[in-house]
mmCIF file of N, CA and C in Angstrom:
data_model
loop_
_atom_site.group_PDB
_atom_site.id
_atom_site.type_symbol
_atom_site.label_atom_id
_atom_site.label_comp_id
_atom_site.label_asym_id
_atom_site.label_seq_id
_atom_site.Cartn_x
_atom_site.Cartn_y
_atom_site.Cartn_z
ATOM 1 N N LEU E 411 185.578 146.152 68.896
ATOM 2 C CA LEU E 411 185.003 145.065 68.584
ATOM 3 C C LEU E 411 184.618 144.287 69.701
ATOM 4 N N MET E 412 183.381 143.316 69.263
ATOM 5 C CA MET E 412 182.983 142.653 70.291
ATOM 6 C C MET E 412 183.412 141.399 70.768
ATOM 7 N N ALA E 413 183.246 140.793 71.752
ATOM 8 C CA ALA E 413 183.841 139.446 72.049
ATOM 9 C C ALA E 413 183.176 138.507 71.178
ATOM 10 N N THR E 414 183.825 137.370 70.534
ATOM 11 C CA THR E 414 183.327 136.365 69.696
ATOM 12 C C THR E 414 182.582 135.400 70.811
ATOM 13 N N THR E 415 181.707 134.554 69.971
ATOM 14 C CA THR E 415 181.167 133.635 70.780
ATOM 15 C C THR E 415 182.132 132.546 71.528
ATOM 16 N N LEU E 416 183.387 132.433 70.804
ATOM 17 C CA LEU E 416 184.331 131.680 71.414
ATOM 18 C C LEU E 416 184.830 132.078 72.742
ATOM 19 N N GLN E 417 185.189 133.528 72.492
ATOM 20 C CA GLN E 417 185.678 134.140 73.839
ATOM 21 C C GLN E 417 184.785 134.004 75.044
ATOM 22 N N ILE E 418 183.420 134.247 74.734
ATOM 23 C CA ILE E 418 182.596 134.192 75.720
ATOM 24 C C ILE E 418 182.645 132.796 76.488
ATOM 25 N N ILE E 419 182.559 131.734 75.514
ATOM 26 C CA ILE E 419 182.682 130.294 76.215
ATOM 27 C C ILE E 419 184.021 130.322 77.031
ATOM 28 N N ASP E 420 184.931 130.699 76.385
ATOM 29 C CA ASP E 420 186.329 130.467 77.045
ATOM 30 C C ASP E 420 186.287 131.203 78.405
ATOM 31 N N ALA E 421 185.588 132.433 78.294
ATOM 32 C CA ALA E 421 185.595 133.022 79.703
ATOM 33 C C ALA E 421 184.737 132.326 80.687
ATOM 34 N N VAL E 422 183.691 131.720 80.354
ATOM 35 C CA VAL E 422 182.806 130.646 81.169
ATOM 36 C C VAL E 422 183.580 129.437 81.680
ATOM 37 N N VAL E 423 184.353 128.834 80.697
ATOM 38 C CA VAL E 423 185.173 127.794 81.201
ATOM 39 C C VAL E 423 186.383 128.224 82.170
ATOM 40 N N ASP E 424 186.851 129.471 82.135
ATOM 41 C CA ASP E 424 187.963 129.979 82.788
ATOM 42 C C ASP E 424 187.236 130.293 84.190
ATOM 43 N N ARG E 425 186.057 130.709 84.240
ATOM 44 C CA ARG E 425 185.326 131.224 85.575
ATOM 45 C C ARG E 425 184.766 129.796 86.381
ATOM 46 N N LEU E 426 184.488 129.136 85.642
ATOM 47 C CA LEU E 426 184.208 127.617 86.496
ATOM 48 C C LEU E 426 185.307 126.959 86.895
ATOM 49 N N LYS E 427 186.384 127.126 86.343
ATOM 50 C CA LYS E 427 187.757 126.460 86.815
ATOM 51 C C LYS E 427 188.328 126.945 87.828
ATOM 52 N N LEU E 428 188.006 128.538 87.946
ATOM 53 C CA LEU E 428 188.361 129.243 89.092
ATOM 54 C C LEU E 428 187.540 128.965 90.250
ATOM 55 N N LYS E 429 186.112 128.973 90.123
ATOM 56 C CA LYS E 429 185.256 128.788 91.221
ATOM 57 C C LYS E 429 185.176 127.439 91.715
ATOM 58 N N LEU E 430 185.201 126.374 90.952
ATOM 59 C CA LEU E 430 185.035 124.878 91.228
ATOM 60 C C LEU E 430 186.353 123.982 90.831
ATOM 61 N N PRO E 431 187.557 124.438 91.407
ATOM 62 C CA PRO E 431 188.715 123.933 91.070
ATOM 63 C C PRO E 431 188.813 122.233 91.383
ATOM 64 N N GLN E 432 187.752 121.897 92.233
ATOM 65 C CA GLN E 432 187.670 120.392 92.381
ATOM 66 C C GLN E 432 187.216 119.623 91.481
ATOM 67 N N LEU E 433 186.709 120.013 90.466
ATOM 68 C CA LEU E 433 186.255 119.467 89.162
ATOM 69 C C LEU E 433 186.845 119.696 88.156
ATOM 70 N N ALA E 434 186.760 118.681 86.919
ATOM 71 C CA ALA E 434 187.211 118.925 85.617
ATOM 72 C C ALA E 434 186.171 120.013 84.934
ATOM 73 N N VAL E 435 186.664 120.654 84.262
ATOM 74 C CA VAL E 435 185.913 121.730 83.491
ATOM 75 C C VAL E 435 186.399 121.870 82.063
ATOM 76 N N GLU E 436 185.495 121.276 81.169
ATOM 77 C CA GLU E 436 185.811 121.186 79.775
ATOM 78 C C GLU E 436 184.810 121.694 78.854
ATOM 79 N N TYR E 437 185.388 121.610 77.561
ATOM 80 C CA TYR E 437 184.187 121.981 76.580
ATOM 81 C C TYR E 437 183.553 120.618 76.372
ATOM 82 N N PHE E 438 182.340 121.230 75.995
ATOM 83 C CA PHE E 438 181.496 120.028 75.609
ATOM 84 C C PHE E 438 181.939 119.025 74.643
ATOM 85 N N PRO E 439 182.004 117.646 74.476
ATOM 86 C CA PRO E 439 182.930 116.892 73.503
ATOM 87 C C PRO E 439 182.166 116.791 72.077
ATOM 88 N N ASP E 440 183.081 116.593 71.047
ATOM 89 C CA ASP E 440 182.366 116.588 69.730
ATOM 90 C C ASP E 440 181.873 115.575 69.617
ATOM 91 N N ARG E 441 182.046 114.391 70.219
ATOM 92 C CA ARG E 441 181.302 112.973 70.349
ATOM 93 C C ARG E 441 181.025 112.744 71.668
ATOM 94 N N PRO E 442 179.774 113.384 72.067
ATOM 95 C CA PRO E 442 179.124 112.788 73.324
ATOM 96 C C PRO E 442 179.140 111.448 73.667
ATOM 97 N N ALA E 443 178.569 110.600 72.714
ATOM 98 C CA ALA E 443 178.512 109.111 73.192
ATOM 99 C C ALA E 443 179.850 108.558 73.438
ATOM 100 N N GLU E 444 180.943 109.147 72.920
ATOM 101 C CA GLU E 444 182.240 108.520 73.156
ATOM 102 C C GLU E 444 182.860 108.982 74.422
ATOM 103 N N TYR E 445 182.236 110.097 75.017
ATOM 104 C CA TYR E 445 182.979 110.663 76.123
ATOM 105 C C TYR E 445 183.150 109.731 77.344
ATOM 106 N N ARG E 446 184.152 109.761 77.991
ATOM 107 C CA ARG E 446 184.476 109.162 79.255
ATOM 108 C C ARG E 446 184.861 110.088 80.453
ATOM 109 N N LEU E 447 184.146 109.907 81.559
ATOM 110 C CA LEU E 447 184.520 110.946 82.460
ATOM 111 C C LEU E 447 185.820 110.162 83.284
ATOM 112 N N ASN E 448 186.959 110.694 83.444
ATOM 113 C CA ASN E 448 188.081 110.301 83.962
ATOM 114 C C ASN E 448 188.551 110.918 85.308
ATOM 115 N N HIS E 449 187.668 111.906 85.613
ATOM 116 C CA HIS E 449 187.818 112.681 86.941
ATOM 117 C C HIS E 449 187.463 111.796 87.889
ATOM 118 N N PRO E 450 188.112 111.735 89.068
ATOM 119 C CA PRO E 450 187.566 111.005 90.091
ATOM 120 C C PRO E 450 186.175 111.400 90.657
ATOM 121 N N ARG E 451 185.906 112.762 90.661
ATOM 122 C CA ARG E 451 184.588 113.309 91.380
ATOM 123 C C ARG E 451 183.729 113.505 90.288
ATOM 124 N N GLY E 452 184.067 114.474 89.210
ATOM 125 C CA GLY E 452 183.044 114.801 88.120
ATOM 126 C C GLY E 452 183.543 116.055 87.308
ATOM 127 N N ALA E 453 183.023 116.237 86.415
ATOM 128 C CA ALA E 453 183.105 117.225 85.328
ATOM 129 C C ALA E 453 181.937 118.236 84.968
ATOM 130 N N LEU E 454 182.445 119.176 84.634
ATOM 131 C CA LEU E 454 181.509 120.416 84.017
ATOM 132 C C LEU E 454 181.709 120.581 82.633
ATOM 133 N N LEU E 455 180.877 120.417 81.634
ATOM 134 C CA LEU E 455 180.927 120.350 80.376
ATOM 135 C C LEU E 455 180.224 121.638 79.674
ATOM 136 N N VAL E 456 180.966 122.639 79.135
ATOM 137 C CA VAL E 456 180.470 124.078 78.758
ATOM 138 C C VAL E 456 180.052 123.935 77.320
ATOM 139 N N SER E 457 178.754 124.291 76.779
ATOM 140 C CA SER E 457 178.432 124.336 75.492
ATOM 141 C C SER E 457 177.711 125.209 75.312
ATOM 142 N N TYR E 458 177.561 125.872 73.953
ATOM 143 C CA TYR E 458 176.650 127.064 73.381
ATOM 144 C C TYR E 458 175.512 126.545 72.624
ATOM 145 N N PRO E 459 174.363 126.514 73.339
ATOM 146 C CA PRO E 459 173.086 126.081 72.319
ATOM 147 C C PRO E 459 172.573 126.993 71.303
ATOM 148 N N GLY E 460 173.137 128.293 71.400
ATOM 149 C CA GLY E 460 172.792 129.147 70.394
ATOM 150 C C GLY E 460 172.440 130.586 71.023
ATOM 151 N N SER E 461 172.052 131.340 70.044
ATOM 152 C CA SER E 461 171.608 132.805 70.369
ATOM 153 C C SER E 461 170.155 133.132 69.986
ATOM 154 N N GLN E 462 169.649 134.106 70.569
ATOM 155 C CA GLN E 462 168.240 134.759 69.860
ATOM 156 C C GLN E 462 168.664 136.402 69.697
ATOM 157 N N PHE E 463 168.151 136.696 68.740
ATOM 158 C CA PHE E 463 168.422 138.162 68.423
ATOM 159 C C PHE E 463 167.243 139.023 68.600
ATOM 160 N N GLY E 464 167.270 140.227 69.028
ATOM 161 C CA GLY E 464 166.072 141.176 69.289
ATOM 162 C C GLY E 464 165.675 142.279 68.097
ATOM 163 N N ASP E 465 164.900 142.871 67.932
ATOM 164 C CA ASP E 465 164.803 143.763 66.831
ATOM 165 C C ASP E 465 165.816 144.752 66.824
ATOM 166 N N THR E 466 166.284 145.365 65.461
ATOM 167 C CA THR E 466 167.439 146.175 65.369
ATOM 168 C C THR E 466 166.905 147.593 65.928
ATOM 169 N N VAL E 467 167.952 148.270 66.709
ATOM 170 C CA VAL E 467 167.725 149.415 67.662
ATOM 171 C C VAL E 467 168.105 150.688 67.066
ATOM 172 N N ASP E 468 168.704 150.680 65.610
ATOM 173 C CA ASP E 468 169.266 151.831 65.148
ATOM 174 C C ASP E 468 168.833 151.866 63.582
ATOM 175 N N VAL E 469 168.706 153.114 63.162
ATOM 176 C CA VAL E 469 168.687 153.024 61.778
ATOM 177 C C VAL E 469 169.706 153.477 60.763
ATOM 178 N N THR E 470 170.821 153.764 61.497
ATOM 179 C CA THR E 470 171.988 154.181 60.757
ATOM 180 C C THR E 470 172.935 152.768 60.366
ATOM 181 N N CYS E 471 172.726 151.930 61.377
ATOM 182 C CA CYS E 471 173.376 150.462 61.113
ATOM 183 C C CYS E 471 172.470 149.609 61.721
ATOM 184 N N ILE E 472 172.873 148.141 61.680
ATOM 185 C CA ILE E 472 172.202 147.204 62.363
ATOM 186 C C ILE E 472 172.897 146.945 63.783
ATOM 187 N N ALA E 473 172.096 147.166 64.735
ATOM 188 C CA ALA E 473 172.521 146.928 65.979
ATOM 189 C C ALA E 473 171.549 146.177 66.607
ATOM 190 N N GLN E 474 171.503 144.766 67.106
ATOM 191 C CA GLN E 474 170.548 144.048 67.639
ATOM 192 C C GLN E 474 170.886 143.352 69.002
ATOM 193 N N PRO E 475 170.259 143.647 70.061
ATOM 194 C CA PRO E 475 170.363 142.717 71.182
ATOM 195 C C PRO E 475 170.553 141.200 70.924
ATOM 196 N N ARG E 476 171.637 140.707 71.310
ATOM 197 C CA ARG E 476 171.672 139.167 71.346
ATOM 198 C C ARG E 476 171.677 138.606 72.741
ATOM 199 N N THR E 477 170.875 137.523 72.866
ATOM 200 C CA THR E 477 170.530 136.802 74.013
ATOM 201 C C THR E 477 171.653 135.313 73.702
ATOM 202 N N VAL E 478 172.580 135.472 74.393
ATOM 203 C CA VAL E 478 173.594 134.363 74.210
ATOM 204 C C VAL E 478 173.346 133.168 75.197
ATOM 205 N N LYS E 479 172.802 132.058 74.893
ATOM 206 C CA LYS E 479 172.603 130.777 75.564
ATOM 207 C C LYS E 479 173.760 130.306 76.087
ATOM 208 N N LEU E 480 173.949 129.938 77.225
ATOM 209 C CA LEU E 480 175.125 129.085 77.902
ATOM 210 C C LEU E 480 174.631 127.790 78.592
ATOM 211 N N SER E 481 175.208 126.502 78.453
ATOM 212 C CA SER E 481 174.711 125.341 78.963
ATOM 213 C C SER E 481 175.907 124.767 79.640
ATOM 214 N N VAL E 482 175.729 124.405 81.013
ATOM 215 C CA VAL E 482 176.753 123.770 81.628
ATOM 216 C C VAL E 482 176.224 122.342 82.031
ATOM 217 N N THR E 483 176.831 121.096 81.429
ATOM 218 C CA THR E 483 176.346 119.977 81.790
ATOM 219 C C THR E 483 177.092 119.535 83.029
ATOM 220 N N VAL E 484 176.532 119.005 84.123
ATOM 221 C CA VAL E 484 177.040 118.295 85.362
ATOM 222 C C VAL E 484 177.092 117.201 85.523
ATOM 223 N N LEU E 485 178.275 116.392 85.446
ATOM 224 C CA LEU E 485 178.338 115.138 85.484
ATOM 225 C C LEU E 485 179.012 114.471 86.774
ATOM 226 N N LEU E 486 178.703 113.874 87.690
ATOM 227 C CA LEU E 486 179.147 113.565 89.026
ATOM 228 C C LEU E 486 178.972 112.273 89.476
ATOM 229 N N ARG E 487 179.776 111.757 90.026
ATOM 230 C CA ARG E 487 179.713 110.230 90.536
ATOM 231 C C ARG E 487 178.804 110.087 91.888
ATOM 232 N N GLN E 488 178.477 111.097 92.480
ATOM 233 C CA GLN E 488 177.706 111.135 93.517
ATOM 234 C C GLN E 488 176.401 111.936 93.260
ATOM 235 N N LEU E 489 175.242 111.591 93.786
ATOM 236 C CA LEU E 489 174.117 112.510 93.360
ATOM 237 C C LEU E 489 173.796 113.458 94.924
ATOM 238 N N ASN E 490 173.541 112.968 95.840
ATOM 239 C CA ASN E 490 173.250 113.648 97.121
ATOM 240 C C ASN E 490 174.569 113.892 98.075
ATOM 241 N N GLY E 491 174.166 114.720 98.994
ATOM 242 C CA GLY E 491 175.188 115.250 99.805
ATOM 243 C C GLY E 491 176.154 116.234 99.352
ATOM 244 N N ARG E 492 177.105 116.516 100.292
ATOM 245 C CA ARG E 492 178.098 117.616 100.265
ATOM 246 C C ARG E 492 179.056 117.325 98.760
ATOM 247 N N GLY E 493 179.024 118.091 97.778
ATOM 248 C CA GLY E 493 179.895 117.786 96.658
ATOM 249 C C GLY E 493 179.118 116.887 95.619
ATOM 250 N N GLY E 494 177.693 116.462 96.030
ATOM 251 C CA GLY E 494 177.185 115.687 94.976
ATOM 252 C C GLY E 494 176.776 116.520 93.864
ATOM 253 N N ALA E 495 176.117 115.813 93.016
ATOM 254 C CA ALA E 495 175.377 116.246 91.687
ATOM 255 C C ALA E 495 174.298 117.696 92.040
ATOM 256 N N VAL E 496 173.617 117.470 92.886
ATOM 257 C CA VAL E 496 172.637 118.417 93.261
ATOM 258 C C VAL E 496 173.421 119.588 94.021
ATOM 259 N N ASP E 497 174.299 119.621 94.839
ATOM 260 C CA ASP E 497 175.143 120.616 95.404
ATOM 261 C C ASP E 497 175.910 121.184 94.340
ATOM 262 N N VAL E 498 176.523 120.411 93.341
ATOM 263 C CA VAL E 498 177.296 121.130 92.341
ATOM 264 C C VAL E 498 176.568 122.052 91.390
ATOM 265 N N VAL E 499 175.392 121.640 91.092
ATOM 266 C CA VAL E 499 174.416 122.585 90.424
ATOM 267 C C VAL E 499 173.943 123.997 90.954
ATOM 268 N N ASP E 500 173.997 123.945 92.377
ATOM 269 C CA ASP E 500 174.063 125.152 93.348
ATOM 270 C C ASP E 500 175.262 125.930 92.922
ATOM 271 N N ASP E 501 176.423 125.308 92.907
ATOM 272 C CA ASP E 501 177.859 125.794 92.886
ATOM 273 C C ASP E 501 178.114 126.339 91.661
ATOM 274 N N VAL E 502 177.488 125.886 90.341
ATOM 275 C CA VAL E 502 177.516 126.226 89.016
ATOM 276 C C VAL E 502 176.769 127.495 89.081
ATOM 277 N N ARG E 503 175.640 127.453 89.478
ATOM 278 C CA ARG E 503 174.507 128.835 89.410
ATOM 279 C C ARG E 503 175.285 129.984 90.110
ATOM 280 N N ARG E 504 175.958 129.503 91.270
ATOM 281 C CA ARG E 504 176.526 130.813 92.247
ATOM 282 C C ARG E 504 177.566 131.303 91.559
ATOM 283 N N ALA E 505 178.343 130.386 90.804
ATOM 284 C CA ALA E 505 179.660 130.844 90.144
ATOM 285 C C ALA E 505 179.277 131.720 89.102
ATOM 286 N N LEU E 506 178.092 131.439 88.151
ATOM 287 C CA LEU E 506 177.959 132.289 86.962
ATOM 288 C C LEU E 506 176.885 133.425 87.146
ATOM 289 N N VAL E 507 175.909 133.282 88.157
ATOM 290 C CA VAL E 507 174.758 134.217 87.923
ATOM 291 C C VAL E 507 175.341 135.526 88.612
ATOM 292 N N GLY E 508 175.149 136.592 87.742
ATOM 293 C CA GLY E 508 175.884 138.083 88.183
ATOM 294 C C GLY E 508 177.049 138.386 87.921
ATOM 295 N N TRP E 509 177.809 137.119 87.126
ATOM 296 C CA TRP E 509 178.961 137.539 86.703
ATOM 297 C C TRP E 509 179.142 138.009 85.104
ATOM 298 N N ARG E 510 179.858 138.471 84.969
ATOM 299 C CA ARG E 510 179.820 139.504 83.523
ATOM 300 C C ARG E 510 181.036 139.100 82.588
ATOM 301 N N PRO E 511 180.501 138.166 81.469
ATOM 302 C CA PRO E 511 181.509 137.818 80.531
ATOM 303 C C PRO E 511 181.883 138.990 79.767
ATOM 304 N N PRO E 512 183.110 138.915 78.909
ATOM 305 C CA PRO E 512 183.540 140.030 78.204
ATOM 306 C C PRO E 512 182.371 140.641 77.291
ATOM 307 N N ASP E 513 182.228 141.886 77.322
ATOM 308 C CA ASP E 513 181.309 142.530 76.273
ATOM 309 C C ASP E 513 179.725 142.215 76.450
ATOM 310 N N CYS E 514 179.536 141.530 77.668
ATOM 311 C CA CYS E 514 178.056 141.259 77.727
ATOM 312 C C CYS E 514 177.606 141.721 79.026
ATOM 313 N N ARG E 515 176.175 141.701 79.204
ATOM 314 C CA ARG E 515 175.614 142.015 80.572
ATOM 315 C C ARG E 515 175.847 140.893 81.452
ATOM 316 N N LYS E 516 175.457 141.068 82.800
ATOM 317 C CA LYS E 516 175.690 139.899 83.838
ATOM 318 C C LYS E 516 174.715 138.741 83.475
ATOM 319 N N VAL E 517 175.235 137.662 83.745
ATOM 320 C CA VAL E 517 174.503 136.424 83.366
ATOM 321 C C VAL E 517 173.392 136.093 84.422
ATOM 322 N N TRP E 518 172.370 135.561 83.700
ATOM 323 C CA TRP E 518 170.870 134.957 84.595
ATOM 324 C C TRP E 518 170.817 133.556 84.244
ATOM 325 N N ALA E 519 169.997 133.183 85.021
ATOM 326 C CA ALA E 519 169.773 131.574 85.103
ATOM 327 C C ALA E 519 168.264 131.417 84.367
ATOM 328 N N VAL E 520 168.368 130.398 83.572
ATOM 329 C CA VAL E 520 167.102 130.267 82.683
ATOM 330 C C VAL E 520 166.451 129.004 83.279
ATOM 331 N N SER E 521 167.234 127.697 83.376
ATOM 332 C CA SER E 521 166.601 126.470 83.679
ATOM 333 C C SER E 521 167.628 125.417 84.231
ATOM 334 N N GLU E 522 167.220 124.401 85.031
ATOM 335 C CA GLU E 522 168.018 123.298 85.257
ATOM 336 C C GLU E 522 167.285 122.154 85.236
ATOM 337 N N LYS E 523 167.746 120.936 84.868
ATOM 338 C CA LYS E 523 167.326 119.796 84.465
ATOM 339 C C LYS E 523 168.020 118.643 84.716
ATOM 340 N N PHE E 524 167.302 117.482 85.453
ATOM 341 C CA PHE E 524 167.952 116.363 85.595
ATOM 342 C C PHE E 524 167.951 115.718 84.399
ATOM 343 N N LEU E 525 169.196 115.250 83.904
ATOM 344 C CA LEU E 525 169.058 114.366 82.586
ATOM 345 C C LEU E 525 169.033 112.942 82.898
ATOM 346 N N GLY E 526 169.441 112.299 84.100
ATOM 347 C CA GLY E 526 169.280 111.030 84.322
ATOM 348 C C GLY E 526 170.640 110.379 84.815
ATOM 349 N N GLU E 527 170.657 108.993 85.132
ATOM 350 C CA GLU E 527 171.942 108.468 85.489
ATOM 351 C C GLU E 527 172.339 107.627 84.454
ATOM 352 N N SER E 528 173.771 107.375 84.368
ATOM 353 C CA SER E 528 174.198 106.308 83.301
ATOM 354 C C SER E 528 175.533 105.884 83.683
ATOM 355 N N ALA E 529 175.520 104.463 84.047
ATOM 356 C CA ALA E 529 176.810 103.997 84.490
ATOM 357 C C ALA E 529 177.326 104.487 85.870
ATOM 358 N N GLY E 530 176.394 104.856 86.710
ATOM 359 C CA GLY E 530 176.853 105.489 88.035
ATOM 360 C C GLY E 530 177.302 106.975 87.934
ATOM 361 N N ILE E 531 177.019 107.637 86.768
ATOM 362 C CA ILE E 531 177.346 109.155 86.663
ATOM 363 C C ILE E 531 175.751 109.885 86.770
ATOM 364 N N TRP E 532 175.735 110.786 87.490
ATOM 365 C CA TRP E 532 174.417 111.641 87.495
ATOM 366 C C TRP E 532 174.696 112.781 86.674
ATOM 367 N N GLN E 533 173.564 113.172 85.994
ATOM 368 C CA GLN E 533 173.608 114.208 84.968
ATOM 369 C C GLN E 533 172.720 115.206 85.127
ATOM 370 N N TYR E 534 173.038 116.617 85.264
ATOM 371 C CA TYR E 534 171.980 117.686 85.224
ATOM 372 C C TYR E 534 172.776 118.681 84.055
ATOM 373 N N VAL E 535 171.571 119.322 83.568
ATOM 374 C CA VAL E 535 172.075 120.396 82.584
ATOM 375 C C VAL E 535 171.411 121.697 83.380
ATOM 376 N N VAL E 536 172.489 122.757 83.440
ATOM 377 C CA VAL E 536 172.121 124.138 84.103
ATOM 378 C C VAL E 536 172.379 125.204 82.829
ATOM 379 N N ASP E 537 171.179 125.840 82.550
ATOM 380 C CA ASP E 537 171.094 126.707 81.463
ATOM 381 C C ASP E 537 171.099 128.130 81.766
ATOM 382 N N MET E 538 172.010 128.936 81.325
ATOM 383 C CA MET E 538 171.985 130.347 81.730
ATOM 384 C C MET E 538 172.004 131.234 80.358
ATOM 385 N N ALA E 539 171.944 132.433 80.666
ATOM 386 C CA ALA E 539 171.795 133.399 79.323
ATOM 387 C C ALA E 539 172.689 134.695 79.671
ATOM 388 N N THR E 540 173.083 135.307 78.907
ATOM 389 C CA THR E 540 173.779 136.480 78.885
ATOM 390 C C THR E 540 173.188 137.513 77.501
ATOM 391 N N GLU E 541 173.307 138.780 77.794
ATOM 392 C CA GLU E 541 173.215 139.674 76.769
ATOM 393 C C GLU E 541 174.247 140.354 76.242
ATOM 394 N N SER E 542 174.455 140.451 74.672
ATOM 395 C CA SER E 542 175.354 141.451 74.146
ATOM 396 C C SER E 542 174.742 142.056 73.141
ATOM 397 N N MET E 543 175.505 142.849 72.370
ATOM 398 C CA MET E 543 175.018 143.534 71.045
ATOM 399 C C MET E 543 175.631 143.066 69.831
ATOM 400 N N LEU E 544 174.789 142.663 68.850
ATOM 401 C CA LEU E 544 175.383 142.298 67.512
ATOM 402 C C LEU E 544 175.540 143.602 66.683
ATOM 403 N N VAL E 545 176.653 143.871 66.228
ATOM 404 C CA VAL E 545 176.543 145.184 65.391
ATOM 405 C C VAL E 545 177.415 144.864 64.218
ATOM 406 N N GLU E 546 176.640 145.325 63.094
ATOM 407 C CA GLU E 546 177.091 145.093 61.725
ATOM 408 C C GLU E 546 178.596 145.258 61.707
ATOM 409 N N ASP E 547 179.178 144.755 60.548
ATOM 410 C CA ASP E 547 180.552 144.890 60.610
ATOM 411 C C ASP E 547 180.788 145.102 58.824
ATOM 412 N N ASP E 548 180.671 146.397 58.521
ATOM 413 C CA ASP E 548 180.980 146.715 57.103
ATOM 414 C C ASP E 548 182.387 147.192 56.940
ATOM 415 N N GLY E 549 183.206 147.486 57.744
ATOM 416 C CA GLY E 549 184.521 148.064 57.681
ATOM 417 C C GLY E 549 184.311 149.608 57.861
ATOM 418 N N THR E 550 183.207 150.267 57.707
ATOM 419 C CA THR E 550 183.280 151.673 57.928
ATOM 420 C C THR E 550 182.699 152.069 59.161
ATOM 421 N N ASP E 551 182.002 151.010 60.120
ATOM 422 C CA ASP E 551 181.658 151.450 61.291
ATOM 423 C C ASP E 551 180.819 152.520 61.446
ATOM 424 N N PRO E 552 179.624 152.642 60.882
ATOM 425 C CA PRO E 552 178.825 153.868 60.843
ATOM 426 C C PRO E 552 178.188 153.995 62.405
ATOM 427 N N CYS E 553 178.234 152.924 63.167
ATOM 428 C CA CYS E 553 177.828 152.913 64.616
ATOM 429 C C CYS E 553 178.539 154.066 65.484
ATOM 430 N N HIS E 554 179.884 153.847 65.144
ATOM 431 C CA HIS E 554 180.718 154.579 65.987
ATOM 432 C C HIS E 554 181.622 155.342 64.887
ATOM 433 N N PRO E 555 181.062 156.492 64.611
ATOM 434 C CA PRO E 555 181.992 157.466 63.407
ATOM 435 C C PRO E 555 183.111 157.915 64.175
#
């Protein structure tokens, strides 16, 4: 069985906690407008913007490459300098690019964007992607007889 989307996101959260222990690492909040940054330095919020699916690659069963999009919102109280938002964007990229989530290919970078400043908190978003396979689940497993 392939890793679920949630298992992939959990693995990203664990990876960032391991590599950036100086920051809070959390799942993107259900109510972003109500989110309050409580950590003294900053937080990384991990979200799943969606997936894109390629053409099916087999005639005996449905098997499609799946590009899994991953997004990390960087919230820091400091913009520039060591440990500031710009520096942490690099740290996030270093922590994830080339790392392999469960049942996936290595992660690659897609884009980074400055989201702005609000109440003294600087925000960037770092978009990454990885690829896995979507294989039909009809109980008989024709792809793996």
